[in-house]
Amino acid sequence: MATTRSILNVLDTYQRSRLSFAEDVAELASKWQNVEALHTAGFMQFLKPLLLDSVPQVQQTAALALGYLANYNEDLSSAVVAQKIHLQLAQSLKELDRYSKRPAAHVLNAVAKHTPALAQAVVDSGAVDELVLCLEEFDTAVKETGASALGHIARHTSKLAETVVNAGAVPLLVVCVQESELPLRRASVLALANIAKHSPKLAQVVVDTNTLSLVAPLINHPDARLKRQVYCCLSSVAKHSEDLAKKVVAANVFPKSLLSLKDTDSQVRRNASLVVREVCKHTAELASLVVCGSGAAAIVENVTETIGNERLPGIMALGYIAAFDEILAEKIIGVNGIPSLLDALSNEEEDHIKSASAWSLGQIGRHCAHHALAVAKAGVLPKLLSTFLFPGSSEDLRTKCQRALRAIISSLTHLPALDSLLQGPRIPDDITSVLVAQLAKILLNDPDARTLFVTSGGLEKLQKLHVEVGSELKQMVDSINACYPEEIVHYYSPGYSGVLLQKITESKPAVVAA
């Protein structure tokens, strides 16, 4: 007959084996190189029963391992949902102590972050209310994981964000922002940003809980990761409306946000430029507030010194600012904004960044002849045209270049710039119409310009244009031709040399008297 000690030894060995197994899997799963092999070997099925283990440490370690697996990619998170592990974890959140809640919430967080469908599965499991209760736990690690999970649920769609709001998460997240622990602050601020970004209504809910007065001062915090989330939250609020943008401005984020455009952390720089963009896009008043002092120079410097997606918000901010009126556009010109935008149009690899640059250049040059001339002198027009004609350009980029060309040309009165564009590569008919219309305005009223247009070869090029009889373009060409003697127009018309030769051939020699 076995003794009590021997029986207990068997149980102890079994317990230690379960714990050792869970720990080993968790250690392996923490390294991404092992995750696929673990999934292929079916380790998830072995971990699932351990979530109900009688030993809390085994439960916690098994949940930790599952969290690592689910965090890896969408397929593994889908496997967690397919095996209904998320339902088991959601139920466990109601019963587990604070030591076990964190691993359970960690798995749900990892599942929810990938897609709206997976986040909805977490919501359907009834976990949202329990995750909100995690924000009231004494353990800050539990709060952090709960805040992160709620943020990942809310970030996908407006409907999911409303679910988080309706569960009462926002006031508790604002309380968590005031905690001293950095990880909790980061997760809470990001969760608020993910809620606010979807709609003015949700952003207003965030604002109404006194969020801005608590979050905005944190842009002075030395922690770069926290500053990233703070600027993300501010831009998520400011983007929706003029009223919300004014509330962000009232939280004293300027000129601090402009100073952050030179931060050592690239993501802080980008997120700060997002705040600048979202504030200045609404009204001329807000744009003026942003660029007053050295604001315009700070944005241009940011665009000049950054590359790729980091410079995109600054590029768009310059376009928004310049779009409102001539004075604001002049400020962008005055701080050498055009060369920076031209550099982005010329040297960036991504078409969406080039598109933004073309759009911003068009906003600067469209107001009046002075602005159009500044853009033309910088060499923008040939680059816009070559980008438009490049076969590899995306449809959106081609559209932006075309619109920018039309806008700038419509205001340009500098004959050499228009003439060089006419004599360059063949341009589309709609742009040609705008170009010829501008040439007509100049040539009809300026005799010196008419002479220059002939000597430069512009008149000859004009005669070679393919125009349809009766078209608007034909009428404009004829109006220019009417400025010149008929003999000059004929001289530069295609085929005129042949006509002359024919006349010589057909003419009879004069009879010489004896």
Coordinates of C-alpha atoms in Angstrom, one line a residue, residues 254 258 276 280 284-299 317-318 321-322 327-328 331-332 335:
F254 CA 2.0 75.8 -28.9
L258 CA 6.8 73.3 -32.8
V276 CA 0.5 71.0 -36.3
C280 CA -3.8 74.5 -39.1
A284 CA -7.0 80.8 -41.6
E285 CA -7.1 82.0 -38.0
L286 CA -5.7 78.7 -36.7
A287 CA -3.2 78.5 -39.5
S288 CA -2.0 82.1 -38.6
L289 CA -1.7 81.1 -35.0
V290 CA 0.5 78.1 -35.9
V291 CA 2.9 80.1 -38.2
C292 CA 3.2 83.2 -36.1
G293 CA 6.7 83.9 -35.0
S294 CA 9.0 81.2 -36.3
G295 CA 6.2 78.6 -36.8
A296 CA 6.4 78.5 -40.6
A297 CA 10.2 78.2 -40.5
A298 CA 10.0 75.4 -38.0
I299 CA 7.6 73.4 -40.3
A317 CA 0.6 71.4 -43.2
L318 CA 2.4 73.7 -45.6
I321 CA -1.5 76.9 -44.5
A322 CA -0.8 78.2 -48.0
I327 CA -0.5 86.3 -46.9
L328 CA -0.1 82.9 -45.5
K331 CA 5.0 83.3 -45.4
I332 CA 5.7 79.9 -46.7
V335 CA 11.0 80.8 -45.3

